[in-house]
Amino acid sequence: MIKTIVIIGAGLAGATAARSLRAQGYQGKIHMVGEEACVAYDRPSLSKDVLAGKLGDPPFIMDPFWYASADIDLHLGVRVTSIDVVSRQVLFESGHTLAYDRLLLATGVRARRMAIMGCELAGIHTLRDNADSFALRQVLGPGKSLVIVGGGLIGCEVATTARKAGTTVTILEAGDELLLRVLGHKIGAWCRAELELMGVRIELNAQASHFEGKGHVRAVVCADGRRVAADVVLISIGAEPADELARAAGIACERGVLVDATGASSCPEVFAVGDVAAWPLRAGGRRSLETYMNSQMQAETAAAAMLGTPVPAPQVPTSWTEIAGHRMQMIGDFGGPGEIVLRGDVQNGQPLVLFRLLDGRIEAATAINAAKEFSIATRLVVGRVPVSAKQLQDASLNLRELLKTKAQLCT
Ligand code: FAD
Ligand code: NAD
C-alpha cells in the first residue's frame, strides 16, 4: 500500500505529477520539496515576456492556493542533499528526513557553466530561473552591449528580446550554425538571417577562451583572437541534468536518470520525470528531452505508474520557440537520416513547414508561423502516416487529406 509519495523538485514536472496523482484518485500523503522559494512557474516566459518586461513575473503552473486545497505538503526553499534507497528516506540540508513509499525525481537541469579565465567577473549571467531573468532584465537596453556565448534556444530567444529592447547584441556560437541541437542546419541558417535583419551580430565557429575586465566584464575573447566588447555577457551553452542525488544513491544515470517508458528508474521505488529524466524515444535511444510538453506528459505517465497502472509512453520530442518575431513549433528530431522536404514559402509571408521524411514516414516536422499545419503535422508524425515528398510539397493538397488516408488504411 502506497501511503507517502515524495517529489523532489517543485517545478513543472513535479507540480504536474502532484496534480495527476490527485486527479487519479490517490489520497495518501504527497510531499513536494523544492529548492526555489516559490511554487512552480512558467520557465519559457523567462526569455520572452518576462525578460521583455511585458510580464512582471512568470505565470504559475497551478494557482498557489491549489496546493493547500489538494493537501500537498510543500517544502519550499529546501534542498534535498541525499537519498537513502535502502531505508527509503530523503535528507534535507537542514538534517530533517522524510520517509517515502515512492520517490519521484523532478529536479530538472542546471545551466552549464564555463570554467575559463575571467568567468567570476561581475556582469556574466546564465538564465534558468526567475531571479536570473530579473537580473538580466535590469542590464539590457539602449547603450548596453550584450554578448551571448552559445547560439541555441536561450541564446536566440534572448537575442530577440534584448534587441527589441534596443540592446546591441552579438552571439558567439561555437558550431558552424545556430540552433543545431534542435532545429538543424536549414532552419538554423534561416534564423541567423532573420536575427541579422534585426541587427544582431553573429559570429560562428567562435569558441570563447576567456573574459576580460577588472571586477566587471568588458570583453569576450575567442580562441582564434576575435574580441568582442561587452557590458553584459550571457552564457547559454546548454544544460546539465541535476541527477547528482540519483547518482550518489547508486541509481543508474547517463546524462540524466535512466528510466523506462513509464518513468521507472533502476531502483524499483524511484521514478524520474522532466528534464532530469533520460526517457526512451520512439526513434530509439534514451535522453533528456528538455521540453515543456514532454515534461508534462512524462509526469502524467509516471504518476499512473507510481500508483500501479504503468502505461508505457515512449516520447517524441515536441516544443516551440519564438525567435526574431517568428513562432516555431517542432516535433521529432531533425538530426538523422532521410530527406528534408519543404512546404510553403515563409519569405513570401506564407506559413512554412519542414519535414524530415524517412522511408515514407515523417520523423520530424518544424512549422514556422504555421500553427494549423503544425497540428496536422503532429498527427502525421505521431500516427506514422505513410506520405510521399510529392504529397507534402503539393500546396493544393490539404494535409488533412493525408490523415483520412491513414483512417482508411486502418479500417
Ligand atoms: P525545472 O522546471 O527546472 O524544475 C526543477 C526544480 O527542481 C527546480 O525548481 C530546482 O530548483 C529543483 N531542484 C533541483 N535540485 C533540487 C534538490 N536537490 N532539492 C530540491 N529541489 C531541487 N521548453 C519549451 O518546450 N518551450 C519553450 O519555449 C521553453 N523556453 C524555455 C526558456 C527558458 C529560459 C528555460 C530555462 C527553459 C525553457 N524551456 C522551454 C524548457 C522548459 O522550461 C523545461 O523543459 C521545464 O521547465 C522542465 O521542467 P522540470 O520540472 O523537469 O524542471
Ligand atoms: P542549447 O543546447 O539549445 O544551445 C547551446 C548552444 O551553445 C549550442 O548551439 C552549442 O553549440 C553552443 N555552445 C556550446 N558550447 C559553446 C561554447 N563553449 N562557446 C560557444 N557556443 C557554445 O542550450 P541553451 O540554449 O543553453 O538552453 C538550455 C536549456 O533551456 C535547454 O534545456 C533548452 O531546451 C531549454 N530551453 C528551451 C527553449 C525552447 O524549447 N524554446 C528555450 C529556451 C531554453
Coordinates of C-alpha atoms and ligand atoms in Angstrom, one line a residue:
M1 CA 0.0 0.0 0.0
I2 CA 1.4 3.4 -1.0
K3 CA 0.9 5.9 1.8
T4 CA 3.6 8.5 1.1
I5 CA 5.0 9.9 -2.2
V6 CA 7.8 12.3 -2.0
I7 CA 8.5 14.5 -5.1
I8 CA 11.9 16.2 -5.2
G9 CA 11.7 19.3 -7.4
A10 CA 8.8 21.7 -7.3
G11 CA 9.0 22.8 -10.9
L12 CA 6.7 22.0 -13.9
A13 CA 7.2 18.2 -13.8
G14 CA 6.9 17.9 -10.1
A15 CA 3.7 20.0 -9.9
T16 CA 2.2 18.2 -12.9
A17 CA 2.9 14.9 -11.2
A18 CA 1.2 16.0 -8.0
R19 CA -1.8 17.2 -9.9
S20 CA -2.0 14.0 -11.8
L21 CA -1.7 11.8 -8.7
R22 CA -4.7 13.6 -7.1
A23 CA -6.6 13.5 -10.4
Q24 CA -6.1 9.7 -10.5
G25 CA -7.6 9.4 -7.0
Y26 CA -4.5 9.0 -4.9
Q27 CA -5.4 10.1 -1.3
G28 CA -2.2 9.4 0.5
K29 CA 0.5 11.9 1.5
I30 CA 2.3 13.9 -1.1
H31 CA 5.4 15.8 0.0
M32 CA 6.9 18.2 -2.6
V33 CA 10.4 19.6 -1.9
G34 CA 11.8 22.4 -3.9
E35 CA 15.0 24.4 -3.7
E36 CA 13.4 27.6 -5.1
A37 CA 11.3 29.6 -2.6
C38 CA 8.1 29.6 -4.7
V39 CA 5.7 27.1 -6.3
A40 CA 6.1 26.0 -9.9
Y41 CA 6.1 28.7 -12.6
D42 CA 6.4 29.0 -16.3
R43 CA 10.1 29.0 -17.3
P44 CA 9.5 29.6 -21.1
S45 CA 8.4 33.2 -20.3
L46 CA 11.8 33.9 -18.7
S47 CA 13.5 34.5 -22.0
K48 CA 10.4 36.0 -23.7
D49 CA 7.7 38.2 -22.0
V50 CA 9.2 38.3 -18.5
L51 CA 12.6 39.3 -19.9
A52 CA 10.9 41.9 -22.1
G53 CA 9.1 43.3 -19.1
K54 CA 5.7 42.6 -20.6
L55 CA 5.1 40.4 -17.6
G56 CA 6.3 41.3 -14.1
D57 CA 6.6 37.7 -13.1
P58 CA 6.2 34.3 -14.8
P59 CA 2.7 32.8 -14.6
F60 CA 2.3 30.0 -12.1
I61 CA 1.8 26.5 -13.4
M62 CA -1.0 26.0 -10.9
D63 CA -2.8 28.5 -8.7
P64 CA -0.7 28.8 -5.5
F65 CA -3.8 28.1 -3.5
W66 CA -4.3 24.7 -5.3
Y67 CA -1.5 23.0 -3.2
A68 CA -3.3 23.5 0.1
S69 CA -6.7 22.6 -1.4
A70 CA -5.1 19.4 -2.8
D71 CA -3.4 18.6 0.5
I72 CA 0.1 18.8 -0.8
D73 CA 2.8 19.2 1.8
L74 CA 5.1 21.9 0.3
H75 CA 8.7 22.2 1.5
L76 CA 9.9 25.3 -0.4
G77 CA 13.3 26.9 -0.3
V78 CA 14.6 23.5 0.8
R79 CA 17.3 21.5 -0.9
V80 CA 17.4 17.7 -0.7
T81 CA 21.0 16.6 -0.1
S82 CA 20.8 12.8 -0.3
I83 CA 18.5 9.8 -0.8
D84 CA 18.8 6.6 1.1
V85 CA 17.2 4.0 -1.2
V86 CA 17.6 1.2 1.4
S87 CA 15.8 3.0 4.3
R88 CA 13.7 4.9 1.7
Q89 CA 14.3 8.3 3.1
V90 CA 15.4 11.7 1.7
L91 CA 17.6 14.0 3.7
F92 CA 17.2 17.8 3.7
E93 CA 20.1 20.2 4.0
S94 CA 18.7 21.1 7.5
G95 CA 19.1 17.5 8.6
H96 CA 15.4 16.8 8.5
T97 CA 14.4 13.5 6.9
L98 CA 11.2 12.3 5.1
A99 CA 10.3 8.7 4.5
Y100 CA 8.7 7.6 1.3
D101 CA 7.0 4.6 -0.3
R102 CA 7.5 6.1 -3.8
L103 CA 10.0 8.8 -4.8
L104 CA 9.8 11.0 -7.8
L105 CA 12.8 12.9 -9.0
A106 CA 11.9 16.0 -10.9
T107 CA 15.0 18.1 -10.3
G108 CA 15.4 19.5 -13.8
V109 CA 18.6 20.7 -15.3
R110 CA 21.1 23.5 -14.5
A111 CA 22.7 26.0 -16.8
R112 CA 26.1 24.7 -17.9
R113 CA 28.9 26.9 -16.6
M114 CA 32.2 27.9 -18.3
A115 CA 35.3 27.4 -16.3
I116 CA 37.5 29.8 -18.2
M117 CA 39.6 32.8 -17.2
G118 CA 37.5 35.7 -16.0
C119 CA 34.3 33.6 -15.5
E120 CA 34.0 35.0 -12.0
L121 CA 33.7 38.7 -13.2
A122 CA 30.6 40.6 -12.5
G123 CA 28.2 41.1 -15.4
I124 CA 28.3 37.5 -16.5
H125 CA 24.9 35.8 -16.4
T126 CA 23.2 32.5 -17.0
L127 CA 19.4 32.0 -17.4
R128 CA 17.4 29.3 -15.7
D129 CA 15.2 30.8 -13.0
N130 CA 13.1 33.9 -12.3
A131 CA 15.9 35.6 -10.4
D132 CA 18.3 35.1 -13.4
S133 CA 15.7 36.7 -15.7
F134 CA 15.1 39.6 -13.4
A135 CA 18.9 40.2 -13.1
L136 CA 19.4 40.2 -16.8
R137 CA 16.4 42.4 -17.5
Q138 CA 17.9 45.2 -15.3
V139 CA 21.0 45.4 -17.5
L140 CA 19.5 45.4 -21.0
G141 CA 18.5 48.4 -23.1
P142 CA 19.8 51.2 -25.3
G143 CA 23.5 51.9 -24.9
K144 CA 24.2 48.4 -23.5
S145 CA 26.2 45.7 -25.4
L146 CA 25.3 42.1 -24.7
V147 CA 27.5 39.2 -25.8
I148 CA 25.7 35.9 -25.8
V149 CA 28.0 32.8 -25.7
G150 CA 26.0 30.0 -27.2
G151 CA 23.6 30.4 -30.1
G152 CA 21.0 27.7 -29.1
L153 CA 17.4 28.2 -27.9
I154 CA 18.2 30.5 -25.0
G155 CA 20.8 32.5 -26.9
C156 CA 18.5 33.2 -29.9
E157 CA 15.4 33.9 -27.8
V158 CA 17.3 36.3 -25.5
A159 CA 18.9 37.9 -28.6
T160 CA 15.5 38.6 -29.9
T161 CA 14.2 40.1 -26.7
A162 CA 17.3 42.1 -26.0
R163 CA 17.5 43.5 -29.5
K164 CA 13.8 44.6 -29.3
A165 CA 14.8 46.5 -26.1
G166 CA 17.4 48.4 -28.0
T167 CA 20.5 46.4 -26.8
T168 CA 23.5 45.9 -29.0
V169 CA 23.7 42.1 -29.3
T170 CA 26.4 39.7 -30.5
I171 CA 26.1 35.9 -30.5
L172 CA 29.2 33.8 -30.3
E173 CA 28.4 30.3 -31.4
A174 CA 31.0 27.5 -31.3
G175 CA 29.3 25.5 -34.1
D176 CA 29.0 26.3 -37.8
E177 CA 25.4 27.3 -37.4
L178 CA 22.9 28.5 -34.8
L179 CA 20.4 26.2 -33.2
L180 CA 21.8 22.9 -34.5
R181 CA 20.7 20.8 -31.4
V182 CA 17.0 21.3 -32.0
L183 CA 16.4 22.9 -35.4
G184 CA 19.0 21.6 -37.8
H185 CA 21.1 23.5 -40.4
K186 CA 18.4 24.8 -42.7
I187 CA 16.3 26.5 -40.1
G188 CA 19.3 27.5 -38.1
A189 CA 20.6 29.4 -41.2
W190 CA 17.2 31.0 -41.7
C191 CA 17.0 32.1 -38.1
R192 CA 20.5 33.6 -38.4
A193 CA 19.4 35.6 -41.4
E194 CA 16.3 36.8 -39.5
L195 CA 18.3 37.7 -36.4
E196 CA 20.8 39.6 -38.6
L197 CA 17.9 41.6 -40.1
M198 CA 17.0 42.7 -36.6
G199 CA 20.6 43.9 -36.2
V200 CA 22.1 41.0 -34.2
R201 CA 25.7 40.4 -35.0
I202 CA 26.5 36.7 -35.2
E203 CA 29.9 35.0 -35.1
L204 CA 30.0 31.3 -36.0
N205 CA 32.9 28.9 -35.1
A206 CA 33.6 31.2 -32.2
Q207 CA 35.0 29.4 -29.1
A208 CA 35.1 31.8 -26.2
S209 CA 38.5 31.3 -24.5
H210 CA 38.5 34.0 -21.7
F211 CA 36.7 37.1 -20.4
E212 CA 38.5 40.4 -19.9
G213 CA 37.7 43.0 -17.3
K214 CA 38.7 44.4 -13.9
G215 CA 36.0 43.4 -11.5
H216 CA 33.4 43.7 -14.2
V217 CA 33.4 42.0 -17.6
R218 CA 34.5 44.3 -20.5
A219 CA 35.1 41.8 -23.4
V220 CA 34.9 38.2 -24.6
V221 CA 37.9 36.8 -26.3
C222 CA 37.7 33.8 -28.6
A223 CA 40.4 31.1 -29.1
D224 CA 41.2 32.5 -32.6
G225 CA 41.8 36.0 -31.2
R226 CA 38.4 37.5 -32.1
R227 CA 37.5 40.0 -29.3
V228 CA 34.0 41.5 -28.7
A229 CA 33.4 44.3 -26.2
A230 CA 30.7 43.6 -23.7
D231 CA 28.8 45.4 -20.8
V232 CA 26.9 42.2 -20.2
V233 CA 27.6 38.5 -21.0
L234 CA 25.0 35.7 -21.1
I235 CA 26.4 32.2 -21.1
S236 CA 23.8 29.9 -22.8
I237 CA 25.8 26.8 -23.8
G238 CA 23.4 24.1 -22.8
A239 CA 22.1 22.4 -19.7
E240 CA 23.3 19.7 -17.3
P241 CA 20.8 17.3 -15.7
A242 CA 20.5 17.7 -11.9
D243 CA 21.0 14.0 -11.4
E244 CA 23.6 14.1 -8.6
L245 CA 21.2 12.8 -5.9
A246 CA 20.4 9.8 -8.0
R247 CA 24.0 9.1 -8.9
A248 CA 25.1 9.3 -5.3
A249 CA 22.3 6.9 -4.3
G250 CA 23.5 4.3 -6.9
I251 CA 20.6 4.8 -9.3
A252 CA 21.6 4.3 -13.0
C253 CA 22.3 7.6 -14.7
E254 CA 23.7 8.6 -18.1
R255 CA 23.3 12.4 -18.7
G256 CA 20.1 12.2 -16.6
V257 CA 18.3 9.4 -14.6
L258 CA 17.9 6.4 -16.9
V259 CA 14.2 5.5 -16.9
D260 CA 11.9 3.2 -18.8
A261 CA 8.8 4.4 -20.8
T262 CA 6.8 4.6 -17.5
G263 CA 9.4 6.8 -15.7
A264 CA 10.7 3.9 -13.6
S265 CA 14.4 4.1 -12.7
S266 CA 16.8 1.2 -11.9
C267 CA 15.6 1.4 -8.3
P268 CA 12.1 -0.1 -8.0
E269 CA 10.5 2.6 -5.8
V270 CA 12.2 5.6 -7.6
F271 CA 10.8 7.3 -10.7
A272 CA 12.1 10.3 -12.7
V273 CA 10.4 12.8 -15.0
G274 CA 11.0 16.1 -16.8
D275 CA 14.4 17.5 -17.8
V276 CA 16.3 15.3 -15.3
A277 CA 15.0 12.0 -16.9
A278 CA 16.7 10.2 -19.8
W279 CA 13.5 8.9 -21.3
P280 CA 13.2 6.4 -24.1
L281 CA 12.5 7.9 -27.5
R282 CA 10.2 6.4 -30.1
A283 CA 13.0 6.5 -32.6
G284 CA 15.3 4.6 -30.2
G285 CA 17.8 5.6 -27.5
R286 CA 17.2 7.5 -24.3
R287 CA 17.9 11.1 -23.4
S288 CA 16.7 14.1 -21.6
L289 CA 14.2 15.9 -23.9
E290 CA 14.4 19.3 -22.1
T291 CA 11.0 20.4 -23.3
Y292 CA 7.9 21.7 -21.5
M293 CA 5.3 19.4 -23.1
N294 CA 7.4 16.3 -22.8
S295 CA 7.9 17.1 -19.1
Q296 CA 4.2 17.3 -18.6
M297 CA 3.4 14.1 -20.5
Q298 CA 6.1 12.2 -18.6
A299 CA 4.8 13.5 -15.2
E300 CA 1.3 12.1 -16.0
T301 CA 2.7 8.8 -17.2
A302 CA 4.9 8.3 -14.1
A303 CA 2.1 9.3 -11.7
A304 CA 0.0 6.5 -13.1
A305 CA 3.0 4.1 -12.9
M306 CA 3.7 5.0 -9.3
L307 CA 0.1 4.1 -8.5
G308 CA 0.5 0.7 -10.1
T309 CA -1.0 1.3 -13.5
P310 CA 2.0 1.6 -15.8
V311 CA 1.2 2.5 -19.4
P312 CA 4.5 2.7 -21.3
A313 CA 4.8 6.0 -23.2
P314 CA 7.8 6.4 -25.4
Q315 CA 8.3 10.0 -26.4
V316 CA 8.7 12.1 -29.5
P317 CA 10.3 15.5 -28.5
T318 CA 7.9 18.4 -29.0
S319 CA 8.4 22.0 -28.3
W320 CA 8.1 25.6 -29.5
T321 CA 10.2 28.7 -29.7
E322 CA 9.9 32.4 -30.6
I323 CA 12.9 33.8 -32.5
A324 CA 13.2 37.1 -34.4
G325 CA 9.4 37.6 -34.3
H326 CA 8.6 34.1 -35.6
R327 CA 6.8 31.3 -33.8
M328 CA 8.3 27.9 -34.5
Q329 CA 6.8 24.6 -33.4
M330 CA 8.8 21.4 -33.5
I331 CA 8.1 17.7 -33.2
G332 CA 10.7 14.9 -33.6
D333 CA 14.4 15.2 -34.2
F334 CA 15.8 16.8 -37.3
G335 CA 19.2 15.2 -36.9
G336 CA 19.1 11.8 -38.6
P337 CA 18.8 10.2 -42.0
G338 CA 16.2 10.9 -44.7
E339 CA 15.1 13.7 -46.9
I340 CA 14.3 17.3 -45.9
V341 CA 11.0 18.4 -47.6
L342 CA 9.7 22.0 -47.6
R343 CA 6.1 23.0 -47.8
G344 CA 5.2 26.7 -48.2
D345 CA 7.3 29.8 -48.6
V346 CA 7.9 31.8 -45.4
Q347 CA 9.8 34.6 -47.3
N348 CA 6.6 35.4 -49.1
G349 CA 4.6 35.5 -45.9
Q350 CA 3.2 32.0 -46.3
P351 CA 3.4 29.5 -43.5
L352 CA 6.2 27.1 -43.8
V353 CA 6.6 23.5 -42.7
L354 CA 9.8 21.5 -43.0
F355 CA 9.6 17.7 -42.7
R356 CA 12.2 15.0 -42.3
L357 CA 11.0 12.1 -44.3
L358 CA 12.4 8.6 -43.9
D359 CA 11.1 5.5 -45.7
G360 CA 7.7 7.2 -46.4
R361 CA 7.1 8.4 -42.8
I362 CA 7.6 11.8 -41.3
E363 CA 10.2 11.5 -38.5
A364 CA 10.2 15.3 -37.7
A365 CA 8.4 18.5 -38.6
T366 CA 9.1 22.1 -37.8
A367 CA 6.4 24.7 -38.6
I368 CA 7.2 28.4 -38.9
N369 CA 4.2 30.7 -38.3
A370 CA 2.0 27.8 -39.2
A371 CA 0.0 26.6 -36.2
K372 CA -2.8 24.9 -38.1
E373 CA -0.3 23.0 -40.3
F374 CA 1.7 22.0 -37.2
S375 CA -1.3 20.4 -35.5
I376 CA -1.9 18.2 -38.6
A377 CA 1.9 17.6 -38.9
T378 CA 1.9 16.4 -35.3
R379 CA -0.8 13.9 -36.0
L380 CA 1.0 12.7 -39.1
V381 CA 4.2 12.2 -37.1
V382 CA 2.5 10.6 -34.1
G383 CA 0.3 8.4 -36.3
R384 CA 3.2 7.4 -38.5
V385 CA 1.1 8.1 -41.5
P386 CA 2.6 7.0 -44.9
V387 CA 3.3 10.0 -47.1
S388 CA 5.5 11.0 -50.1
A389 CA 7.6 14.0 -50.6
K390 CA 5.4 14.9 -53.6
Q391 CA 2.3 15.0 -51.4
L392 CA 3.9 17.1 -48.8
Q393 CA 5.1 19.7 -51.3
D394 CA 1.8 19.9 -53.1
A395 CA 0.3 23.1 -51.9
S396 CA -3.1 22.2 -53.5
L397 CA -3.3 19.1 -51.2
N398 CA -4.8 19.8 -47.8
L399 CA -2.5 17.9 -45.3
R400 CA -5.7 16.9 -43.5
E401 CA -6.5 14.6 -46.5
L402 CA -3.4 12.5 -45.6
L403 CA -5.0 11.8 -42.2
K404 CA -8.0 10.4 -44.0
T405 CA -5.8 8.1 -45.9
K406 CA -4.5 6.8 -42.6
A407 CA -8.0 6.3 -41.3
Q408 CA -8.9 4.4 -44.5
L409 CA -5.8 2.2 -44.1
C410 CA -6.9 1.4 -40.6
T411 CA -10.4 0.3 -41.5
Ligands
FAD1 P1 12.5 22.6 -13.7 O1 11.4 23.4 -14.2 O2 13.9 23.1 -13.9 O3 12.2 22.3 -12.2 C1 13.2 21.6 -11.4 C2 13.1 22.1 -10.0 O4 13.9 21.2 -9.1 C3 13.8 23.5 -9.8 O5 13.0 24.4 -9.2 C4 15.0 23.2 -9.0 O6 15.4 24.2 -8.1 C5 14.6 22.0 -8.2 N1 15.7 21.2 -7.6 C6 16.8 20.7 -8.2 N2 17.6 20.0 -7.4 C7 16.9 20.0 -6.2 C8 17.2 19.5 -4.9 N3 18.3 18.8 -4.7 N4 16.3 19.7 -3.9 C9 15.2 20.4 -4.1 N5 14.8 20.9 -5.3 C10 15.7 20.7 -6.3 N6 10.6 24.5 -23.2 C11 9.7 24.5 -24.3 O7 9.2 23.5 -24.7 N7 9.4 25.7 -24.9 C12 10.0 26.9 -24.6 O8 9.7 27.9 -25.2 C13 10.9 26.9 -23.5 N8 11.5 28.0 -23.1 C14 12.4 28.0 -22.0 C15 13.0 29.2 -21.7 C16 13.9 29.2 -20.6 C17 14.6 30.4 -20.3 C18 14.2 28.0 -19.9 C19 15.2 28.0 -18.8 C20 13.6 26.8 -20.3 C21 12.7 26.8 -21.3 N9 12.0 25.6 -21.7 C22 11.2 25.6 -22.8 C23 12.3 24.3 -21.1 C24 11.2 24.0 -20.0 O9 11.0 25.1 -19.2 C25 11.7 22.8 -19.2 O10 11.7 21.7 -20.1 C26 10.8 22.5 -18.0 O11 10.8 23.6 -17.1 C27 11.3 21.3 -17.3 O12 10.6 21.1 -16.1 P2 11.2 20.3 -14.9 O13 10.2 20.3 -13.8 O14 11.7 19.0 -15.3 O15 12.5 21.1 -14.4
NAD2 P1 21.1 24.6 -26.4 O1 21.6 23.2 -26.3 O2 19.8 24.9 -27.1 O3 22.2 25.6 -27.1 C1 23.5 25.6 -26.6 C2 24.3 26.3 -27.8 O4 25.6 26.6 -27.2 C3 24.6 25.3 -28.9 O5 24.3 25.9 -30.1 C4 26.1 24.9 -28.8 O6 26.7 24.7 -30.0 C5 26.6 26.2 -28.2 N1 27.9 26.1 -27.4 C6 28.2 25.1 -26.6 N2 29.4 25.3 -26.0 C7 29.8 26.6 -26.5 C8 31.0 27.4 -26.3 N3 32.0 27.0 -25.5 N4 31.0 28.6 -27.0 C9 30.0 29.0 -27.8 N5 28.9 28.2 -28.0 C10 28.8 27.0 -27.4 O7 21.0 25.1 -24.9 P2 20.5 26.5 -24.2 O8 20.1 27.4 -25.3 O9 21.6 26.9 -23.3 O10 19.3 26.0 -23.4 C11 19.4 25.4 -22.1 C12 18.1 24.7 -21.7 O11 17.0 25.6 -21.8 C13 17.8 23.5 -22.6 O12 17.3 22.5 -21.7 C14 16.7 24.0 -23.5 O13 15.9 23.0 -24.0 C15 16.0 25.0 -22.6 N6 15.3 26.0 -23.4 C16 14.3 25.6 -24.3 C17 13.7 26.5 -25.0 C18 12.7 26.1 -26.0 O14 12.3 24.9 -26.1 N7 12.1 27.1 -26.8 C19 14.0 27.9 -24.9 C20 15.0 28.2 -24.0 C21 15.6 27.3 -23.2

